[in-house]
Coordinates of C-alpha atoms in Angstrom, one line a residue:
M3 CA 74.8 -66.0 80.1
D4 CA 72.7 -69.2 80.6
G5 CA 72.5 -68.4 84.4
V6 CA 71.1 -64.9 83.5
R7 CA 68.7 -66.1 80.9
E8 CA 67.0 -68.7 83.0
P9 CA 65.9 -66.2 85.7
M10 CA 64.6 -63.7 83.0
E11 CA 62.6 -66.6 81.4
H12 CA 61.3 -67.7 84.7
H13 CA 60.3 -64.1 85.5
R14 CA 58.5 -63.7 82.1
A15 CA 56.7 -66.9 82.6
A16 CA 55.5 -65.9 86.0
T17 CA 54.4 -62.5 84.7
N18 CA 52.4 -64.1 81.9
R19 CA 50.9 -66.6 84.4
G20 CA 49.9 -63.6 86.6
L21 CA 48.3 -61.7 83.8
A22 CA 46.3 -64.9 82.8
M23 CA 45.1 -65.3 86.3
F24 CA 43.9 -61.7 86.8
G25 CA 42.3 -61.7 83.4
F26 CA 40.5 -64.9 84.2
A27 CA 39.3 -63.4 87.5
G28 CA 37.7 -60.6 85.6
F29 CA 36.1 -63.0 83.2
A30 CA 34.7 -65.1 86.0
A31 CA 33.3 -62.1 87.8
A32 CA 31.5 -60.9 84.6
T33 CA 30.2 -64.4 84.0
A34 CA 28.7 -64.4 87.5
L35 CA 27.1 -61.0 86.9
F36 CA 25.3 -61.9 83.7
A37 CA 24.3 -65.4 84.7
V38 CA 22.8 -64.4 88.1
A39 CA 21.1 -61.4 86.5
H40 CA 19.7 -63.6 83.8
L41 CA 18.4 -66.1 86.4
L42 CA 16.6 -63.4 88.4
S43 CA 15.2 -61.9 85.2
A44 CA 12.9 -64.8 85.0
F45 CA 10.9 -63.2 87.8
F46 CA 10.8 -59.8 86.2
S47 CA 10.2 -58.4 82.6
A48 CA 12.1 -60.0 79.8
S49 CA 14.1 -56.9 79.3
S50 CA 15.5 -57.0 82.9
S51 CA 18.2 -59.4 81.6
P52 CA 21.3 -57.0 81.1
L53 CA 22.4 -58.6 77.9
T54 CA 19.0 -58.3 76.4
A55 CA 18.6 -54.7 77.5
M56 CA 22.0 -53.6 76.3
G57 CA 21.4 -55.3 73.0
S58 CA 18.1 -53.5 72.7
A59 CA 19.8 -50.2 73.4
F60 CA 22.4 -50.9 70.8
I61 CA 19.8 -51.6 68.3
D62 CA 18.1 -48.3 69.1
M63 CA 21.4 -46.5 68.3
T64 CA 22.2 -48.5 65.2
P65 CA 22.5 -46.4 62.0
P66 CA 20.5 -47.7 58.9
W67 CA 23.7 -48.7 57.0
L68 CA 24.9 -50.9 59.8
K69 CA 21.5 -52.5 60.1
D70 CA 21.4 -53.3 56.4
T71 CA 24.9 -54.6 56.4
V72 CA 24.2 -57.1 59.3
I73 CA 20.9 -58.2 57.7
A74 CA 22.5 -58.6 54.3
W75 CA 25.2 -60.8 55.7
F76 CA 23.3 -62.8 58.3
G77 CA 19.6 -62.4 57.4
T78 CA 17.3 -63.7 60.2
N79 CA 20.4 -64.7 62.3
D80 CA 21.0 -61.0 63.0
K81 CA 19.9 -61.2 66.7
L82 CA 22.1 -64.2 67.3
V83 CA 25.0 -62.4 65.8
L84 CA 24.3 -59.4 68.0
Y85 CA 24.2 -61.6 71.1
L86 CA 27.5 -63.3 70.2
S87 CA 29.1 -59.9 69.5
L88 CA 27.9 -58.4 72.8
G89 CA 29.2 -61.6 74.6
V90 CA 32.6 -61.2 73.0
V91 CA 32.8 -57.4 73.9
A92 CA 31.7 -58.2 77.4
A93 CA 34.4 -60.9 77.8
V94 CA 37.1 -58.5 76.5
V95 CA 36.0 -55.8 78.9
A96 CA 35.8 -58.2 81.8
I97 CA 39.5 -59.5 81.2
F98 CA 40.6 -55.8 81.0
V99 CA 38.9 -55.2 84.3
G100 CA 40.6 -58.2 85.8
L101 CA 44.0 -57.0 84.6
L102 CA 43.3 -53.5 86.0
A103 CA 42.5 -55.1 89.4
R104 CA 46.2 -56.3 89.5
S105 CA 47.5 -52.8 89.9
S106 CA 44.3 -51.1 91.4
Q107 CA 41.4 -52.8 92.8
A108 CA 39.5 -49.5 93.3
S109 CA 39.7 -48.7 89.6
A110 CA 38.5 -52.1 88.8
I111 CA 35.6 -51.8 91.3
A112 CA 34.7 -48.4 89.8
C113 CA 34.7 -49.9 86.3
I114 CA 32.1 -52.7 87.4
V115 CA 30.0 -50.0 89.2
A116 CA 30.0 -47.9 86.1
L117 CA 29.1 -50.9 84.0
G118 CA 26.3 -51.8 86.4
I119 CA 24.9 -48.3 86.1
A120 CA 25.1 -48.4 82.3
M121 CA 23.2 -51.7 82.3
G122 CA 20.6 -50.5 84.8
W123 CA 20.1 -47.5 82.5
A124 CA 19.6 -49.8 79.5
V125 CA 17.0 -51.9 81.5
V126 CA 14.9 -48.9 82.6
S127 CA 15.0 -47.3 79.1
R128 CA 12.9 -50.2 77.8
A129 CA 9.3 -49.3 77.3
E130 CA 8.2 -52.5 79.0
S131 CA 10.4 -52.1 82.0
G132 CA 9.6 -50.7 85.5
P133 CA 11.9 -49.6 88.3
A134 CA 11.8 -52.9 89.9
D135 CA 13.4 -54.5 86.8
V136 CA 16.8 -53.2 87.7
V137 CA 16.9 -55.7 90.7
P138 CA 18.6 -58.4 88.6
V139 CA 21.3 -56.0 87.5
V140 CA 21.9 -54.7 91.0
V141 CA 22.2 -58.2 92.4
G142 CA 24.4 -59.3 89.7
T143 CA 26.8 -56.3 90.0
V144 CA 27.1 -56.8 93.8
L145 CA 27.9 -60.5 93.4
S146 CA 30.3 -59.7 90.6
L147 CA 32.2 -57.3 92.9
L148 CA 32.4 -60.0 95.6
V149 CA 33.6 -62.7 93.1
L150 CA 36.2 -60.3 91.7
K151 CA 37.6 -59.4 95.2
W152 CA 37.7 -63.0 96.1
L153 CA 39.5 -64.2 92.9
V154 CA 41.8 -61.2 92.8
R155 CA 43.0 -62.0 96.3
K156 CA 43.6 -65.6 95.3
A157 CA 45.4 -64.6 92.1
A158 CA 47.6 -62.2 94.1
V159 CA 48.7 -65.0 96.4
A160 CA 49.1 -67.4 93.5
T161 CA 51.5 -65.0 91.7
E162 CA 53.7 -64.2 94.6
S163 CA 57.4 -65.5 94.2
A164 CA 56.9 -68.0 97.1
A165 CA 53.7 -69.4 95.8
D166 CA 53.7 -73.1 95.0
D167 CA 51.7 -75.2 92.5
L168 CA 49.1 -76.0 95.1
T169 CA 48.2 -72.3 95.6
R170 CA 47.9 -71.8 91.8
R171 CA 45.7 -74.8 91.5
A172 CA 43.5 -73.5 94.2
F173 CA 43.0 -70.4 92.3
L174 CA 42.3 -72.4 89.1
R175 CA 39.8 -74.6 91.0
G176 CA 38.0 -71.6 92.5
S177 CA 37.8 -69.6 89.3
V178 CA 36.7 -72.6 87.1
L179 CA 34.1 -73.5 89.7
M180 CA 32.8 -70.0 89.6
V181 CA 32.4 -70.1 85.8
V182 CA 30.7 -73.5 85.9
A183 CA 28.3 -72.3 88.6
A184 CA 27.5 -69.2 86.5
G185 CA 26.8 -71.5 83.5
V186 CA 24.4 -73.6 85.5
A187 CA 22.7 -70.4 86.8
A188 CA 22.3 -69.1 83.2
G189 CA 20.8 -72.4 82.1
A190 CA 18.5 -72.5 85.0
G191 CA 17.5 -69.0 84.3
Q192 CA 16.6 -69.9 80.6
A193 CA 14.6 -73.0 81.8
L194 CA 12.9 -71.0 84.4
S195 CA 11.9 -68.2 81.9
A196 CA 10.5 -70.9 79.6
T197 CA 8.5 -72.4 82.4
R198 CA 7.2 -69.0 83.7
N199 CA 6.2 -68.0 80.2
A200 CA 2.5 -68.3 80.7
T201 CA 1.9 -66.5 77.5
K202 CA 3.1 -69.5 75.5
A203 CA 0.6 -71.8 77.3
L204 CA -2.2 -69.2 76.8
R205 CA -1.5 -69.2 73.1
E206 CA -1.5 -72.9 72.8
A207 CA -4.9 -73.1 74.7
L208 CA -6.5 -70.3 72.6
Q209 CA -9.2 -71.3 70.1
L210 CA -9.7 -68.6 67.5
P211 CA -13.3 -68.0 66.2
A212 CA -14.2 -68.8 62.6
A213 CA -13.9 -65.9 60.2
K214 CA -17.3 -64.1 59.5
T215 CA -15.9 -63.5 55.9
P216 CA -13.7 -66.5 55.1
V217 CA -11.2 -66.3 52.1
K218 CA -11.9 -68.5 49.1
P219 CA -9.7 -71.7 48.9
L220 CA -6.5 -71.3 46.9
D221 CA -6.6 -72.3 43.2
P222 CA -4.3 -75.4 42.9
G223 CA -2.6 -73.6 40.1
T224 CA -1.1 -71.0 42.6
Q225 CA 1.7 -73.4 43.4
L226 CA 3.7 -74.3 40.3
D227 CA 5.3 -77.7 39.8
V228 CA 9.0 -76.6 40.1
A229 CA 11.4 -78.6 42.3
G230 CA 13.0 -76.2 44.8
L231 CA 10.5 -73.5 44.4
E232 CA 9.3 -72.0 47.8
P233 CA 5.7 -72.9 48.8
F234 CA 3.1 -70.3 48.0
I235 CA 2.1 -70.2 51.6
T236 CA 5.0 -69.8 53.8
P237 CA 4.9 -72.0 57.0
N238 CA 4.9 -70.1 60.2
E239 CA 8.2 -71.6 61.4
D240 CA 9.9 -70.4 58.1
F241 CA 8.4 -66.9 57.9
Y242 CA 11.0 -64.3 58.2
R243 CA 11.3 -62.4 61.4
I244 CA 13.0 -58.9 61.4
D245 CA 12.2 -56.6 64.3
T246 CA 13.8 -54.7 67.1
A247 CA 12.8 -57.2 69.9
L248 CA 15.7 -59.1 71.2
S249 CA 13.4 -60.8 73.8
V250 CA 9.9 -61.7 72.5
P251 CA 7.4 -59.6 74.5
R252 CA 5.1 -61.7 76.7
V253 CA 1.6 -60.2 76.4
N254 CA -1.2 -61.9 78.1
P255 CA -4.3 -61.7 75.9
A256 CA -6.5 -61.3 79.0
Q257 CA -4.6 -58.1 79.9
W258 CA -4.1 -56.9 76.4
S259 CA -6.0 -53.8 75.2
L260 CA -5.8 -51.5 72.2
R261 CA -6.1 -47.7 72.8
V262 CA -7.4 -45.8 69.7
H263 CA -7.0 -42.0 70.2
G264 CA -5.7 -38.8 68.8
M265 CA -7.3 -36.8 66.1
V266 CA -10.6 -38.6 66.2
E267 CA -14.2 -37.9 67.1
H268 CA -14.4 -40.9 69.4
E269 CA -11.6 -42.4 71.4
F270 CA -12.0 -45.9 72.7
T271 CA -10.2 -48.9 74.1
M272 CA -10.7 -52.5 72.7
S273 CA -10.1 -55.7 74.7
F274 CA -8.9 -59.0 73.2
D275 CA -12.4 -60.6 73.8
E276 CA -14.0 -57.7 72.1
L277 CA -11.7 -58.1 69.1
L278 CA -12.4 -61.8 68.9
A279 CA -16.2 -61.1 69.0
A280 CA -15.9 -58.6 66.1
D281 CA -16.6 -59.6 62.5
L282 CA -13.2 -61.1 61.7
V283 CA -12.2 -61.7 58.0
E284 CA -9.5 -63.8 56.3
S285 CA -7.1 -62.6 53.7
Y286 CA -4.0 -63.8 51.9
V287 CA -1.3 -61.2 52.1
T288 CA 2.4 -61.2 51.2
L289 CA 4.7 -59.2 53.6
T290 CA 8.0 -57.8 52.7
C291 CA 10.8 -56.3 54.7
V292 CA 12.4 -53.0 53.6
S293 CA 15.8 -54.5 54.3
N294 CA 15.3 -57.3 51.7
P295 CA 18.0 -57.0 49.0
V296 CA 17.2 -57.8 45.4
G297 CA 16.5 -61.5 45.3
G298 CA 16.5 -61.8 49.0
P299 CA 14.5 -64.1 51.3
L300 CA 12.8 -61.5 53.6
V301 CA 9.3 -61.9 52.1
G302 CA 6.5 -64.3 52.8
T303 CA 2.8 -65.1 52.4
A304 CA 0.4 -66.3 54.9
K305 CA -3.4 -66.5 55.4
W306 CA -4.2 -63.9 58.1
L307 CA -7.3 -63.6 60.3
G308 CA -8.2 -60.3 61.9
Y309 CA -10.5 -57.2 62.0
P310 CA -10.3 -54.6 59.2
L311 CA -8.3 -51.6 60.3
G312 CA -10.7 -49.4 58.1
L313 CA -13.7 -50.4 60.2
L314 CA -11.7 -49.7 63.4
L315 CA -10.8 -46.2 62.1
E316 CA -14.4 -45.7 60.9
R317 CA -15.5 -46.2 64.4
A318 CA -13.0 -43.7 65.7
G319 CA -13.8 -41.0 63.0
P320 CA -10.5 -39.4 62.1
T321 CA -10.6 -35.6 61.7
A322 CA -10.2 -34.0 58.2
D323 CA -6.6 -32.8 58.9
A324 CA -5.2 -36.2 60.1
D325 CA -2.9 -38.1 57.6
M326 CA -1.1 -40.6 59.7
V327 CA -1.7 -43.6 62.1
F328 CA 1.1 -43.9 64.7
S329 CA 1.1 -47.4 66.1
T330 CA 3.1 -48.5 69.1
S331 CA 4.2 -52.0 70.2
S332 CA 4.2 -53.2 73.8
D333 CA 8.0 -53.0 73.7
G334 CA 8.0 -49.4 72.5
F335 CA 8.5 -49.7 68.8
T336 CA 6.5 -47.3 66.6
A337 CA 5.5 -47.1 63.0
S338 CA 3.9 -44.4 60.9
T339 CA 1.3 -45.6 58.4
P340 CA -0.4 -43.2 56.0
L341 CA -4.0 -42.9 57.0
E342 CA -5.3 -43.0 53.4
V343 CA -3.8 -46.5 53.1
L344 CA -5.8 -47.8 56.0
T345 CA -9.0 -46.4 54.7
D346 CA -8.9 -47.0 50.9
G347 CA -10.5 -50.4 51.1
R348 CA -7.5 -52.6 50.9
M349 CA -7.5 -55.6 53.4
A350 CA -5.4 -54.0 56.1
L351 CA -6.0 -56.0 59.3
L352 CA -5.6 -56.0 63.0
A353 CA -4.6 -59.6 62.9
V354 CA -4.9 -62.4 65.6
G355 CA -4.4 -65.4 63.4
M356 CA -1.7 -66.6 61.0
N357 CA -2.1 -69.8 58.8
R358 CA -5.1 -71.2 60.8
E359 CA -3.6 -70.7 64.2
P360 CA -3.1 -67.8 66.8
L361 CA -0.1 -65.6 65.9
P362 CA 3.2 -67.1 66.9
L363 CA 4.8 -65.3 69.9
Q364 CA 7.6 -64.0 67.6
H365 CA 5.1 -62.8 65.0
G366 CA 3.2 -60.6 67.3
F367 CA 0.9 -62.6 69.6
P368 CA -1.7 -61.7 70.6
V369 CA -2.4 -58.9 68.0
R370 CA -0.4 -57.3 65.2
M371 CA -1.0 -55.2 62.2
V372 CA -0.9 -56.5 58.6
V373 CA -1.1 -54.0 55.8
P374 CA -0.8 -54.9 52.1
G375 CA 1.5 -52.7 50.0
L376 CA 3.7 -51.2 52.7
Y377 CA 7.0 -52.5 54.0
G378 CA 6.7 -53.8 57.5
Y379 CA 8.7 -51.0 59.2
V380 CA 5.9 -48.5 58.6
S381 CA 2.9 -50.8 58.9
A382 CA 3.3 -54.3 60.4
T383 CA 3.6 -53.4 64.1
K384 CA 3.8 -56.5 66.2
W385 CA 2.4 -56.8 69.9
V386 CA 0.5 -53.6 69.0
V387 CA -1.2 -51.8 72.0
D388 CA -1.8 -48.2 70.8
I389 CA -3.1 -46.5 67.7
E390 CA -2.9 -42.8 67.6
V391 CA -4.4 -40.9 64.6
T392 CA -2.2 -37.8 64.0
R393 CA 0.0 -36.1 61.3
F394 CA 3.3 -36.8 59.8
A395 CA 4.1 -33.2 60.6
D396 CA 3.6 -33.9 64.3
K397 CA 5.2 -37.3 65.0
V398 CA 8.0 -39.4 63.7
A399 CA 8.2 -43.1 64.1
Y400 CA 11.2 -45.4 65.1
W401 CA 12.9 -46.0 61.8
S402 CA 12.0 -42.7 60.3
T403 CA 14.1 -41.0 63.0
R404 CA 17.0 -43.1 61.6
G405 CA 16.8 -41.9 58.1
W406 CA 14.2 -44.2 56.5
S407 CA 11.3 -43.0 54.4
D408 CA 8.1 -42.4 56.5
H409 CA 5.7 -43.9 53.9
G410 CA 7.4 -47.0 52.7
P411 CA 5.3 -48.3 49.6
I412 CA 6.5 -51.8 48.4
K413 CA 8.4 -51.7 45.1
L414 CA 7.6 -54.1 42.2
A415 CA 10.0 -56.9 42.6
S416 CA 10.8 -60.5 41.3
R417 CA 13.2 -63.2 42.2
V418 CA 14.8 -66.2 40.7
D419 CA 14.4 -69.3 43.0
V420 CA 15.5 -72.0 40.6
P421 CA 18.3 -72.6 39.6
R422 CA 20.2 -71.3 42.8
E423 CA 23.2 -69.1 42.5
Q424 CA 26.2 -71.1 41.0
A425 CA 24.1 -74.3 40.7
K426 CA 25.2 -77.0 38.2
V427 CA 22.3 -78.3 36.2
P428 CA 22.2 -81.0 33.3
A429 CA 22.3 -80.0 29.7
G430 CA 19.1 -80.2 27.6
E431 CA 16.1 -78.9 29.5
V432 CA 16.5 -76.4 32.3
V433 CA 13.4 -75.6 34.4
M434 CA 13.5 -72.1 36.0
G435 CA 11.2 -70.6 38.5
G436 CA 10.6 -67.9 41.1
T437 CA 8.2 -65.3 42.5
A438 CA 7.2 -61.8 41.7
W439 CA 5.2 -59.3 43.9
A440 CA 3.5 -55.9 43.7
Q441 CA 1.1 -55.8 46.7
T442 CA -2.3 -54.1 45.8
R443 CA -1.4 -54.0 42.1
G444 CA -0.9 -57.6 41.3
I445 CA 1.5 -59.2 38.7
S446 CA 0.4 -59.3 35.1
K447 CA 3.6 -60.7 33.4
V448 CA 7.1 -62.0 34.3
Q449 CA 9.8 -62.1 31.8
V450 CA 13.2 -63.9 31.8
Q451 CA 16.4 -63.2 29.9
I452 CA 19.0 -66.0 29.3
D453 CA 22.4 -64.6 29.2
D454 CA 22.1 -61.4 27.1
G455 CA 19.3 -62.6 24.9
E456 CA 15.8 -61.4 24.2
W457 CA 13.2 -61.3 27.0
A458 CA 10.8 -64.1 26.9
D459 CA 7.5 -64.4 28.8
A460 CA 7.3 -66.9 31.7
E461 CA 4.3 -69.0 32.6
L462 CA 2.5 -67.5 35.6
G463 CA 0.9 -69.4 38.5
A464 CA -2.8 -68.6 39.3
E465 CA -3.4 -65.3 41.2
A466 CA -4.6 -65.6 44.8
S467 CA -5.1 -61.9 45.1
V468 CA -3.3 -58.6 44.1
D469 CA -2.0 -58.6 47.7
T470 CA 0.1 -61.8 47.3
W471 CA 3.1 -62.8 45.3
R472 CA 2.8 -64.8 42.2
Q473 CA 4.9 -67.7 41.1
W474 CA 6.4 -68.2 37.6
R475 CA 8.0 -70.9 35.6
Y476 CA 10.2 -70.9 32.4
L477 CA 11.4 -74.0 30.4
W478 CA 14.7 -73.5 28.6
E479 CA 15.0 -76.2 26.0
G480 CA 18.2 -77.2 24.3
A481 CA 20.4 -75.6 27.0
P482 CA 24.1 -75.9 25.9
G483 CA 26.9 -76.7 28.3
G484 CA 28.9 -73.9 29.9
E485 CA 28.3 -70.9 32.1
H486 CA 25.1 -69.0 31.8
S487 CA 22.8 -66.6 33.7
V488 CA 19.1 -65.9 34.0
T489 CA 17.6 -62.4 34.8
V490 CA 14.0 -61.8 35.7
R491 CA 11.7 -58.8 35.7
A492 CA 8.0 -58.4 36.3
V493 CA 5.2 -56.2 35.1
D494 CA 2.5 -55.2 37.6
G495 CA -1.3 -55.0 37.1
N496 CA -1.0 -51.4 35.9
G497 CA 1.5 -52.2 33.2
E498 CA 4.5 -50.8 35.0
V499 CA 7.8 -52.6 34.2
Q500 CA 10.1 -53.4 36.9
T501 CA 13.0 -51.0 36.9
A502 CA 16.6 -52.2 36.2
E503 CA 17.9 -49.3 38.3
H504 CA 19.8 -50.7 41.3
A505 CA 19.0 -49.1 44.7
P506 CA 20.0 -50.4 48.2
P507 CA 17.4 -51.2 50.8
A508 CA 17.9 -47.7 52.6
P509 CA 16.0 -45.5 52.7
D510 CA 12.9 -46.9 51.0
G511 CA 13.5 -50.4 49.7
S512 CA 15.9 -52.0 47.1
S513 CA 15.3 -52.2 43.5
G514 CA 16.8 -53.7 40.4
W515 CA 16.7 -57.0 38.3
H516 CA 17.7 -60.3 40.0
R517 CA 20.3 -62.2 38.1
V518 CA 21.5 -65.8 38.8
D519 CA 24.6 -67.3 37.4
F520 CA 24.7 -71.2 36.8
T521 CA 26.5 -73.8 34.8
V522 CA 25.0 -76.3 32.5
Q523 CA 27.0 -79.5 32.5

C-alpha cells in the first residue's frame, strides 16, 4: 500500500505545483498589463489608466444603497477601498485566466482580449477621454498576451514529468522578475504622472486677487473652548471629499472656460482671467454631503472666495419658464440646482479660493460651485465647465438618475463631538460639545438630554452667518459614575425643532437625533 500511496501523493503534489505555476503566470501577465498601461497613461488623460477607468465606470453603475453602505463603513477612504477591491477582483480573474491557459491557450487569449476591449470601453466612456487615450490599454493588452504566452510555455515545461528543479526555478525566476518589473513600471508611472502634472505647479504659482467684498473677521466666540471639539474653520487638508472622480481632473486654468447657455437671453463664455477680474466676494459657508449619516463627519466649513452665481445668471437672463441650472464638471459629472436658489440672494458662489488659497486640486481647482443650503450632490459641482439654464422636466442629473432627490435641501442637524462614542470620562464635571447646522436659516438653540432626563439648553458659540454651523457646549456637573448617554437636538432660526424621526441618507439626506454613549469613572 505504501508503494501505491507514494506515487499518488507525488502526482497530487505535481498537480498542485502545476496549478500554482499557471495561476501565477496569469497573475504576472495581468500585472504587466496594468503596470505598463499605468506608466503610459502619464502621457495621456488621467482616465486612460485602466484601473481608474474601470473604477469610474463601476461608480457610474453603483446603486445608491451600495454607495451609502461603502461611505458609512469607510467614509472618505471609499476610493481606496474601491481600488483595493478592483485589484483583488483583477488578481482573481488573472489567476483564473492562467489556469485556463493550462488546458486552452486560445480561450485564455480570448479572455484577455475581451478584458482589453472592456477596459478600452471604460476609458473612452469617460467624458474627459479621447480616442487616443485607449493607447495605454492596447499596449498593455498586447504585452500581457506576450507575457502570458511566454510564462505558460515555461510553466508547461516545468510541470512535465521529466522536469527538474532547475526548470521549475527558471519559471519562478522569470515570473517573479516580470512581477518586479511591473511594480517598477507602475511606480515610475505614478512618479511620472506627478512630475507631468503641470496643474499642481500652476496652482502653487497662482496668486488670487483680493476680494472686492471681504467678509468680516470671525468673532473669537465662534470657537468654543472644549477639548476635542473640531475647529470652526475646517483646514483644507481635513475637509471631507466625496465625489465620483477616482483620478483628480487636471484642468489648466489658462485653458479653462465656463459656458453659460440654455434658456437664457444671452449666452456667453467666461475665461479664468475674466472670472478673476470680476468683483469677487468672500463668504463663510458650511458644506454637507447627502451621504452623511446622523452624527457623521461629512460636513465642514471654509471661507470661500468667488463670484456670485446670482450675478452670473443675471447677466445671462434666464427665461420665465426655466427652473433649473444644470452644471457639468470637466469629468462629466452633472448636478441639478433649483434656479430660484441661485437667484434668491443667498451667497451662492462660483468659487476660486478656499481658506485664503486657490482651491485644492481635489476640491475643484480651478473653479467649483458653492451653494449654501443644498447638499453637494445637487449644487457643489467641482471642476465646473458648463452651466445650462433649463427645466427639471427636461434634464436629469447624475445622482437623480440613480434614485436621489433632484432638489436636495439640507436638513436641520446637530452632532455630539465630545465625549466620543464609548469614551471614559472622570466623575464630577463632564464638558460636552458639538456642532449644529441649518444653512440659510441659522441655529437659534441647541438642547441636550442626559440619559432619559429633561432637555436642557446648551451654550452657543457666536454665529458667523446663517450659512455656517454653530458650536455648542454643555457642562454636566455632579456626573455620577456608571454608563450614560447624551442626546442632542437643535432649533433653527425659524423656530423649527430638529426631528427625532430616523431617516437614512438616501434619497434626500439623513435625519434623527445624535446620541453618544459614554462611561463616567
